[in-house]
Amino acid sequence: GIPDVFIPVRADGQAAPGCGTPVTLDESCVGKADGWYCSEKRDYASFQCKAQAISLGYQCATGKKCVFSGQSRVATMENGLPQCR
């Protein structure tokens, strides 16, 4: 239940101060409801959409993948964070 790795990003999709390049820079929340989504480009990454903008990013530990359901790739949640397996 404890996150393996967390990558904070600002609402504008830029890396938070002191952080490397977030995995969510090339993702989009346009047309998506608020919530967490697994990345289509990186199976270990997910991002949170709020008001059709990325508000946070999350990365699974090495060797694990974001768990999602449906074609919209809505992340399966566990203890308030995207689930990794």
PDB file of C-alpha atoms in Angstrom, residues 2-83:
ATOM      1  CA  ILE A   2       2.965   2.400   0.229  1.00  0.00           C
ATOM      2  CA  PRO A   3       3.945   4.092  -3.045  1.00  0.00           C
ATOM      3  CA  ASP A   4       7.174   2.849  -4.585  1.00  0.00           C
ATOM      4  CA  VAL A   5       7.991   6.052  -6.486  1.00  0.00           C
ATOM      5  CA  PHE A   6       6.152   9.361  -6.742  1.00  0.00           C
ATOM      6  CA  ILE A   7       6.827  12.044  -9.333  1.00  0.00           C
ATOM      7  CA  PRO A   8       5.155  15.369  -8.521  1.00  0.00           C
ATOM      8  CA  VAL A   9       4.303  17.719 -11.360  1.00  0.00           C
ATOM      9  CA  ARG A  10       2.712  21.144 -11.431  1.00  0.00           C
ATOM     10  CA  ALA A  11      -0.775  21.600 -12.890  1.00  0.00           C
ATOM     11  CA  ASP A  12       0.779  22.925 -16.106  1.00  0.00           C
ATOM     12  CA  GLY A  13       2.577  19.603 -16.637  1.00  0.00           C
ATOM     13  CA  GLN A  14       6.053  20.952 -15.877  1.00  0.00           C
ATOM     14  CA  ALA A  15       8.348  19.202 -13.428  1.00  0.00           C
ATOM     15  CA  ALA A  16       8.131  20.375  -9.856  1.00  0.00           C
ATOM     16  CA  PRO A  17      11.294  22.139  -8.608  1.00  0.00           C
ATOM     17  CA  GLY A  18      14.142  19.720  -8.000  1.00  0.00           C
ATOM     18  CA  CYS A  19      12.516  16.859  -9.908  1.00  0.00           C
ATOM     19  CA  GLY A  20      13.530  15.189 -13.142  1.00  0.00           C
ATOM     20  CA  THR A  21      11.377  15.193 -16.243  1.00  0.00           C
ATOM     21  CA  PRO A  22       7.973  13.770 -15.316  1.00  0.00           C
ATOM     22  CA  VAL A  23       6.667  10.825 -17.307  1.00  0.00           C
ATOM     23  CA  THR A  24       3.421  12.683 -17.945  1.00  0.00           C
ATOM     24  CA  LEU A  25       4.640  15.543 -20.154  1.00  0.00           C
ATOM     25  CA  ASP A  26       3.408  13.933 -23.357  1.00  0.00           C
ATOM     26  CA  GLU A  27       0.060  12.726 -21.928  1.00  0.00           C
ATOM     27  CA  SER A  28      -3.220  14.626 -22.118  1.00  0.00           C
ATOM     28  CA  CYS A  29      -6.311  15.026 -19.963  1.00  0.00           C
ATOM     29  CA  VAL A  30      -8.343  16.740 -22.680  1.00  0.00           C
ATOM     30  CA  GLY A  31     -11.785  15.138 -22.770  1.00  0.00           C
ATOM     31  CA  LYS A  32     -11.112  12.993 -19.671  1.00  0.00           C
ATOM     32  CA  ALA A  33     -13.071  13.077 -16.431  1.00  0.00           C
ATOM     33  CA  ASP A  34     -11.239  13.878 -13.191  1.00  0.00           C
ATOM     34  CA  GLY A  35      -9.356  10.850 -11.853  1.00  0.00           C
ATOM     35  CA  TRP A  36      -6.281   8.689 -12.345  1.00  0.00           C
ATOM     36  CA  TYR A  37      -5.306   7.132 -15.683  1.00  0.00           C
ATOM     37  CA  CYS A  38      -2.590   4.676 -16.701  1.00  0.00           C
ATOM     38  CA  SER A  39      -0.279   5.984 -19.388  1.00  0.00           C
ATOM     39  CA  GLU A  40      -0.737   4.687 -22.929  1.00  0.00           C
ATOM     40  CA  LYS A  41       2.946   5.287 -23.648  1.00  0.00           C
ATOM     41  CA  ARG A  42       4.645   3.921 -20.524  1.00  0.00           C
ATOM     42  CA  ASP A  43       3.065   0.918 -18.798  1.00  0.00           C
ATOM     43  CA  TYR A  44       4.681   1.838 -15.451  1.00  0.00           C
ATOM     44  CA  ALA A  45       3.290   5.404 -15.325  1.00  0.00           C
ATOM     45  CA  SER A  46      -0.015   7.042 -14.425  1.00  0.00           C
ATOM     46  CA  PHE A  47      -1.301  10.573 -14.071  1.00  0.00           C
ATOM     47  CA  GLN A  48      -4.151  12.378 -12.342  1.00  0.00           C
ATOM     48  CA  CYS A  49      -6.504  14.617 -14.320  1.00  0.00           C
ATOM     49  CA  LYS A  50      -8.299  17.586 -12.744  1.00  0.00           C
ATOM     50  CA  ALA A  51     -10.334  20.022 -14.846  1.00  0.00           C
ATOM     51  CA  GLN A  52      -8.868  18.415 -18.012  1.00  0.00           C
ATOM     52  CA  ALA A  53      -5.270  19.155 -16.954  1.00  0.00           C
ATOM     53  CA  ILE A  54      -2.603  16.907 -15.428  1.00  0.00           C
ATOM     54  CA  SER A  55      -2.286  17.618 -11.720  1.00  0.00           C
ATOM     55  CA  LEU A  56      -0.013  14.760 -10.531  1.00  0.00           C
ATOM     56  CA  GLY A  57       2.059  11.908 -11.871  1.00  0.00           C
ATOM     57  CA  TYR A  58       2.828   8.503 -10.349  1.00  0.00           C
ATOM     58  CA  GLN A  59       5.347   5.853 -11.329  1.00  0.00           C
ATOM     59  CA  CYS A  60       5.397   2.163 -10.388  1.00  0.00           C
ATOM     60  CA  ALA A  61       8.541   0.456  -9.110  1.00  0.00           C
ATOM     61  CA  THR A  62      10.855  -1.113 -11.688  1.00  0.00           C
ATOM     62  CA  GLY A  63       9.268  -4.184 -13.233  1.00  0.00           C
ATOM     63  CA  LYS A  64       5.709  -3.275 -12.218  1.00  0.00           C
ATOM     64  CA  LYS A  65       2.896  -1.947 -14.397  1.00  0.00           C
ATOM     65  CA  CYS A  66      -0.065   0.346 -13.780  1.00  0.00           C
ATOM     66  CA  VAL A  67      -3.310  -1.654 -13.454  1.00  0.00           C
ATOM     67  CA  PHE A  68      -6.286  -0.250 -15.378  1.00  0.00           C
ATOM     68  CA  SER A  69      -9.762  -1.166 -16.550  1.00  0.00           C
ATOM     69  CA  GLY A  70     -11.524  -0.427 -19.827  1.00  0.00           C
ATOM     70  CA  GLN A  71     -10.429   1.330 -22.985  1.00  0.00           C
ATOM     71  CA  SER A  72     -10.230   4.677 -21.185  1.00  0.00           C
ATOM     72  CA  ARG A  73      -7.348   3.244 -19.090  1.00  0.00           C
ATOM     73  CA  VAL A  74      -8.856   4.411 -15.779  1.00  0.00           C
ATOM     74  CA  ALA A  75      -6.359   3.324 -13.117  1.00  0.00           C
ATOM     75  CA  THR A  76      -7.399   0.729 -10.553  1.00  0.00           C
ATOM     76  CA  MET A  77      -6.922   2.391  -7.187  1.00  0.00           C
ATOM     77  CA  GLU A  78      -5.456   0.926  -4.001  1.00  0.00           C
ATOM     78  CA  ASN A  79      -5.203   2.972  -0.795  1.00  0.00           C
ATOM     79  CA  GLY A  80      -5.788   6.188  -2.748  1.00  0.00           C
ATOM     80  CA  LEU A  81      -3.044   5.563  -5.345  1.00  0.00           C
ATOM     81  CA  PRO A  82      -2.893   3.826  -8.714  1.00  0.00           C
ATOM     82  CA  GLN A  83      -2.310   0.097  -8.287  1.00  0.00           C
TER      83      GLN A  83
END
